Amino acid sequence: MRATLVGGAVAWLCFPLAILAGDPPVAPRSSVETPYAPAVVRSIASYQVPAVMLTAQDGREIALQALLQAPEPIVLNFVFTSCRAICPVLSNSFAALQRAAGAGVTVISVSIDPEFDTPQVLQNYARRFSAGPSWRFLTGRAKDIVAVQRAFGAYPGEKN
């Protein structure tokens, strides 16, 4: 499965990626004027998403490729619940996005610490940030998590 990244700001391991399934609806490089940034350049990159099964916070197995084929925009990041730096900041931002966009955006947070981040731990973390039904927290086997990180160019070798 091919996923297309539109935009994306990097912040260590916990970085958001806006994913659109299929072909991108915009030209590969376009300049966008906003009141906050006079000329923002939008970039697009494609990624090969591995065929892995991950476990959601409710304990159900989910095929990542199928989850990424939602018709609405998807925002994906990598977190770990014991993180005390950028992950809580980004999770607060995702909570605000979820409140603003509602069901119009799917939010996916993939844990990079599957040994600690069990479905129950992810459930508690989701409650901490008032995650609604359109925000999924995923964990899985370490090798599958590494494959997903590598697919998005986000594997540093260990959590920081």
mmCIF file of N, CA and C in Angstrom, residues 81-152:
data_model
loop_
_atom_site.group_PDB
_atom_site.id
_atom_site.type_symbol
_atom_site.label_atom_id
_atom_site.label_comp_id
_atom_site.label_asym_id
_atom_site.label_seq_id
_atom_site.Cartn_x
_atom_site.Cartn_y
_atom_site.Cartn_z
ATOM 1 N N THR A 81 4.150 6.265 25.881
ATOM 2 C CA THR A 81 3.383 6.849 26.976
ATOM 3 C C THR A 81 4.236 7.279 28.159
ATOM 4 N N SER A 82 5.451 6.745 28.283
ATOM 5 C CA SER A 82 6.324 7.167 29.373
ATOM 6 C C SER A 82 7.158 8.388 29.002
ATOM 7 N N CYS A 83 7.001 8.887 27.804
ATOM 8 C CA CYS A 83 7.708 10.080 27.330
ATOM 9 C C CYS A 83 7.272 11.286 28.165
ATOM 10 N N ARG A 84 8.216 12.094 28.569
ATOM 11 C CA ARG A 84 7.914 13.288 29.360
ATOM 12 C C ARG A 84 8.298 14.570 28.620
ATOM 13 N N ALA A 85 8.665 14.444 27.356
ATOM 14 C CA ALA A 85 9.114 15.608 26.598
ATOM 15 C C ALA A 85 8.052 16.027 25.578
ATOM 16 N N ILE A 86 8.273 15.705 24.319
ATOM 17 C CA ILE A 86 7.423 16.209 23.238
ATOM 18 C C ILE A 86 6.131 15.420 23.066
ATOM 19 N N CYS A 87 6.095 14.144 23.424
ATOM 20 C CA CYS A 87 4.896 13.328 23.192
ATOM 21 C C CYS A 87 3.642 13.904 23.862
ATOM 22 N N PRO A 88 3.696 14.297 25.145
ATOM 23 C CA PRO A 88 2.493 14.891 25.747
ATOM 24 C C PRO A 88 2.077 16.208 25.072
ATOM 25 N N VAL A 89 3.050 16.972 24.633
ATOM 26 C CA VAL A 89 2.746 18.227 23.931
ATOM 27 C C VAL A 89 2.010 17.927 22.633
ATOM 28 N N LEU A 90 2.518 16.965 21.865
ATOM 29 C CA LEU A 90 1.860 16.605 20.610
ATOM 30 C C LEU A 90 0.505 15.950 20.863
ATOM 31 N N SER A 91 0.401 15.158 21.916
ATOM 32 C CA SER A 91 -0.892 14.540 22.229
ATOM 33 C C SER A 91 -1.920 15.605 22.603
ATOM 34 N N ASN A 92 -1.495 16.653 23.293
ATOM 35 C CA ASN A 92 -2.406 17.777 23.561
ATOM 36 C C ASN A 92 -2.821 18.463 22.269
ATOM 37 N N SER A 93 -1.886 18.598 21.342
ATOM 38 C CA SER A 93 -2.212 19.197 20.036
ATOM 39 C C SER A 93 -3.190 18.319 19.270
ATOM 40 N N PHE A 94 -2.983 17.007 19.332
ATOM 41 C CA PHE A 94 -3.899 16.088 18.666
ATOM 42 C C PHE A 94 -5.279 16.143 19.304
ATOM 43 N N ALA A 95 -5.330 16.306 20.624
ATOM 44 C CA ALA A 95 -6.619 16.435 21.315
ATOM 45 C C ALA A 95 -7.350 17.678 20.827
ATOM 46 N N ALA A 96 -6.623 18.780 20.661
ATOM 47 C CA ALA A 96 -7.230 20.015 20.153
ATOM 48 C C ALA A 96 -7.703 19.824 18.712
ATOM 49 N N LEU A 97 -6.904 19.142 17.896
ATOM 50 C CA LEU A 97 -7.300 18.844 16.517
ATOM 51 C C LEU A 97 -8.565 18.006 16.501
ATOM 52 N N GLN A 98 -8.616 17.005 17.343
ATOM 53 C CA GLN A 98 -9.783 16.128 17.416
ATOM 54 C C GLN A 98 -11.036 16.921 17.799
ATOM 55 N N ARG A 99 -10.909 17.831 18.761
ATOM 56 C CA ARG A 99 -12.059 18.663 19.159
ATOM 57 C C ARG A 99 -12.505 19.565 18.013
ATOM 58 N N ALA A 100 -11.535 20.121 17.292
ATOM 59 C CA ALA A 100 -11.863 21.049 16.208
ATOM 60 C C ALA A 100 -12.418 20.336 14.972
ATOM 61 N N ALA A 101 -11.828 19.191 14.623
ATOM 62 C CA ALA A 101 -12.199 18.512 13.385
ATOM 63 C C ALA A 101 -13.259 17.433 13.576
ATOM 64 N N GLY A 102 -13.394 16.936 14.798
ATOM 65 C CA GLY A 102 -14.371 15.871 15.048
ATOM 66 C C GLY A 102 -14.062 14.645 14.220
ATOM 67 N N ALA A 103 -15.098 14.084 13.619
ATOM 68 C CA ALA A 103 -14.948 12.866 12.828
ATOM 69 C C ALA A 103 -14.361 13.146 11.448
ATOM 70 N N GLY A 104 -14.044 14.406 11.135
ATOM 71 C CA GLY A 104 -13.502 14.757 9.822
ATOM 72 C C GLY A 104 -12.051 14.369 9.635
ATOM 73 N N VAL A 105 -11.381 13.962 10.709
ATOM 74 C CA VAL A 105 -9.971 13.574 10.651
ATOM 75 C C VAL A 105 -9.782 12.340 11.520
ATOM 76 N N THR A 106 -9.035 11.368 11.013
ATOM 77 C CA THR A 106 -8.649 10.212 11.818
ATOM 78 C C THR A 106 -7.259 10.482 12.369
ATOM 79 N N VAL A 107 -7.090 10.262 13.664
ATOM 80 C CA VAL A 107 -5.806 10.457 14.320
ATOM 81 C C VAL A 107 -5.294 9.076 14.749
ATOM 82 N N ILE A 108 -4.028 8.794 14.446
ATOM 83 C CA ILE A 108 -3.416 7.513 14.797
ATOM 84 C C ILE A 108 -2.103 7.795 15.517
ATOM 85 N N SER A 109 -1.972 7.266 16.726
ATOM 86 C CA SER A 109 -0.718 7.353 17.475
ATOM 87 C C SER A 109 -0.179 5.944 17.642
ATOM 88 N N VAL A 110 1.008 5.692 17.088
ATOM 89 C CA VAL A 110 1.638 4.381 17.143
ATOM 90 C C VAL A 110 2.715 4.412 18.222
ATOM 91 N N SER A 111 2.619 3.506 19.175
ATOM 92 C CA SER A 111 3.616 3.436 20.241
ATOM 93 C C SER A 111 4.918 2.849 19.721
ATOM 94 N N ILE A 112 6.021 3.442 20.138
ATOM 95 C CA ILE A 112 7.335 2.899 19.791
ATOM 96 C C ILE A 112 7.920 2.118 20.968
ATOM 97 N N ASP A 113 7.113 1.905 21.998
ATOM 98 C CA ASP A 113 7.542 1.147 23.178
ATOM 99 C C ASP A 113 6.529 0.038 23.456
ATOM 100 N N PRO A 114 6.438 -0.954 22.554
ATOM 101 C CA PRO A 114 5.411 -1.979 22.693
ATOM 102 C C PRO A 114 5.549 -2.851 23.941
ATOM 103 N N GLU A 115 6.745 -2.942 24.502
ATOM 104 C CA GLU A 115 6.913 -3.741 25.720
ATOM 105 C C GLU A 115 6.191 -3.106 26.904
ATOM 106 N N PHE A 116 6.200 -1.790 26.984
ATOM 107 C CA PHE A 116 5.534 -1.082 28.078
ATOM 108 C C PHE A 116 4.106 -0.692 27.705
ATOM 109 N N ASP A 117 3.928 -0.215 26.481
ATOM 110 C CA ASP A 117 2.628 0.316 26.042
ATOM 111 C C ASP A 117 1.680 -0.789 25.602
ATOM 112 N N THR A 118 1.104 -1.456 26.583
ATOM 113 C CA THR A 118 0.093 -2.484 26.336
ATOM 114 C C THR A 118 -1.216 -1.797 25.963
ATOM 115 N N PRO A 119 -2.193 -2.533 25.467
ATOM 116 C CA PRO A 119 -3.486 -1.913 25.183
ATOM 117 C C PRO A 119 -4.066 -1.184 26.405
ATOM 118 N N GLN A 120 -3.935 -1.750 27.603
ATOM 119 C CA GLN A 120 -4.464 -1.089 28.805
ATOM 120 C C GLN A 120 -3.734 0.229 29.083
ATOM 121 N N VAL A 121 -2.421 0.247 28.935
ATOM 122 C CA VAL A 121 -1.649 1.476 29.135
ATOM 123 C C VAL A 121 -2.077 2.520 28.099
ATOM 124 N N LEU A 122 -2.264 2.084 26.848
ATOM 125 C CA LEU A 122 -2.711 3.004 25.799
ATOM 126 C C LEU A 122 -4.120 3.521 26.074
ATOM 127 N N GLN A 123 -4.982 2.662 26.626
ATOM 128 C CA GLN A 123 -6.336 3.094 26.993
ATOM 129 C C GLN A 123 -6.283 4.194 28.035
ATOM 130 N N ASN A 124 -5.445 4.031 29.034
ATOM 131 C CA ASN A 124 -5.294 5.058 30.071
ATOM 132 C C ASN A 124 -4.739 6.352 29.486
ATOM 133 N N TYR A 125 -3.771 6.242 28.591
ATOM 134 C CA TYR A 125 -3.190 7.413 27.929
ATOM 135 C C TYR A 125 -4.254 8.116 27.088
ATOM 136 N N ALA A 126 -5.057 7.341 26.379
ATOM 137 C CA ALA A 126 -6.136 7.914 25.562
ATOM 138 C C ALA A 126 -7.123 8.685 26.441
ATOM 139 N N ARG A 127 -7.464 8.123 27.577
ATOM 140 C CA ARG A 127 -8.374 8.832 28.513
ATOM 141 C C ARG A 127 -7.753 10.127 28.998
ATOM 142 N N ARG A 128 -6.450 10.088 29.267
ATOM 143 C CA ARG A 128 -5.739 11.286 29.748
ATOM 144 C C ARG A 128 -5.905 12.454 28.783
ATOM 145 N N PHE A 129 -5.966 12.152 27.482
ATOM 146 C CA PHE A 129 -6.080 13.201 26.474
ATOM 147 C C PHE A 129 -7.475 13.280 25.860
ATOM 148 N N SER A 130 -8.451 12.665 26.515
ATOM 149 C CA SER A 130 -9.856 12.697 26.067
ATOM 150 C C SER A 130 -9.997 12.263 24.612
ATOM 151 N N ALA A 131 -9.313 11.196 24.261
ATOM 152 C CA ALA A 131 -9.355 10.695 22.885
ATOM 153 C C ALA A 131 -10.750 10.180 22.552
ATOM 154 N N GLY A 132 -11.267 10.645 21.423
ATOM 155 C CA GLY A 132 -12.560 10.182 20.944
ATOM 156 C C GLY A 132 -12.402 8.976 20.033
ATOM 157 N N PRO A 133 -13.495 8.515 19.439
ATOM 158 C CA PRO A 133 -13.460 7.311 18.599
ATOM 159 C C PRO A 133 -12.641 7.459 17.319
ATOM 160 N N SER A 134 -12.374 8.668 16.877
ATOM 161 C CA SER A 134 -11.593 8.843 15.650
ATOM 162 C C SER A 134 -10.085 8.926 15.933
ATOM 163 N N TRP A 135 -9.683 8.727 17.196
ATOM 164 C CA TRP A 135 -8.261 8.732 17.561
ATOM 165 C C TRP A 135 -7.891 7.341 18.025
ATOM 166 N N ARG A 136 -7.022 6.662 17.276
ATOM 167 C CA ARG A 136 -6.606 5.299 17.587
ATOM 168 C C ARG A 136 -5.197 5.301 18.148
ATOM 169 N N PHE A 137 -4.974 4.515 19.177
ATOM 170 C CA PHE A 137 -3.643 4.287 19.729
ATOM 171 C C PHE A 137 -3.284 2.843 19.423
ATOM 172 N N LEU A 138 -2.111 2.630 18.834
ATOM 173 C CA LEU A 138 -1.727 1.300 18.377
ATOM 174 C C LEU A 138 -0.395 0.859 18.974
ATOM 175 N N THR A 139 -0.293 -0.412 19.236
ATOM 176 C CA THR A 139 0.935 -1.052 19.663
ATOM 177 C C THR A 139 1.062 -2.338 18.870
ATOM 178 N N GLY A 140 2.067 -3.114 19.146
ATOM 179 C CA GLY A 140 2.222 -4.368 18.415
ATOM 180 C C GLY A 140 3.560 -5.004 18.704
ATOM 181 N N ARG A 141 3.940 -5.922 17.854
ATOM 182 C CA ARG A 141 5.244 -6.566 18.007
ATOM 183 C C ARG A 141 6.331 -5.551 17.653
ATOM 184 N N ALA A 142 7.438 -5.615 18.378
ATOM 185 C CA ALA A 142 8.528 -4.657 18.171
ATOM 186 C C ALA A 142 8.978 -4.614 16.713
ATOM 187 N N LYS A 143 9.104 -5.776 16.073
ATOM 188 C CA LYS A 143 9.578 -5.787 14.682
ATOM 189 C C LYS A 143 8.580 -5.100 13.747
ATOM 190 N N ASP A 144 7.289 -5.185 14.034
ATOM 191 C CA ASP A 144 6.283 -4.515 13.204
ATOM 192 C C ASP A 144 6.317 -3.003 13.413
ATOM 193 N N ILE A 145 6.499 -2.589 14.663
ATOM 194 C CA ILE A 145 6.594 -1.156 14.959
ATOM 195 C C ILE A 145 7.817 -0.561 14.263
ATOM 196 N N VAL A 146 8.942 -1.260 14.311
ATOM 197 C CA VAL A 146 10.151 -0.797 13.636
ATOM 198 C C VAL A 146 9.910 -0.715 12.131
ATOM 199 N N ALA A 147 9.226 -1.687 11.555
ATOM 200 C CA ALA A 147 8.926 -1.667 10.116
ATOM 201 C C ALA A 147 8.082 -0.441 9.755
ATOM 202 N N VAL A 148 7.118 -0.106 10.591
ATOM 203 C CA VAL A 148 6.276 1.081 10.334
ATOM 204 C C VAL A 148 7.119 2.344 10.453
ATOM 205 N N GLN A 149 7.935 2.427 11.493
ATOM 206 C CA GLN A 149 8.799 3.604 11.640
ATOM 207 C C GLN A 149 9.728 3.749 10.430
ATOM 208 N N ARG A 150 10.319 2.660 10.016
ATOM 209 C CA ARG A 150 11.227 2.715 8.859
ATOM 210 C C ARG A 150 10.487 3.134 7.594
ATOM 211 N N ALA A 151 9.256 2.662 7.430
ATOM 212 C CA ALA A 151 8.471 3.023 6.247
ATOM 213 C C ALA A 151 8.275 4.530 6.147
ATOM 214 N N PHE A 152 8.163 5.187 7.293
ATOM 215 C CA PHE A 152 7.966 6.637 7.309
ATOM 216 C C PHE A 152 9.259 7.411 7.561
#
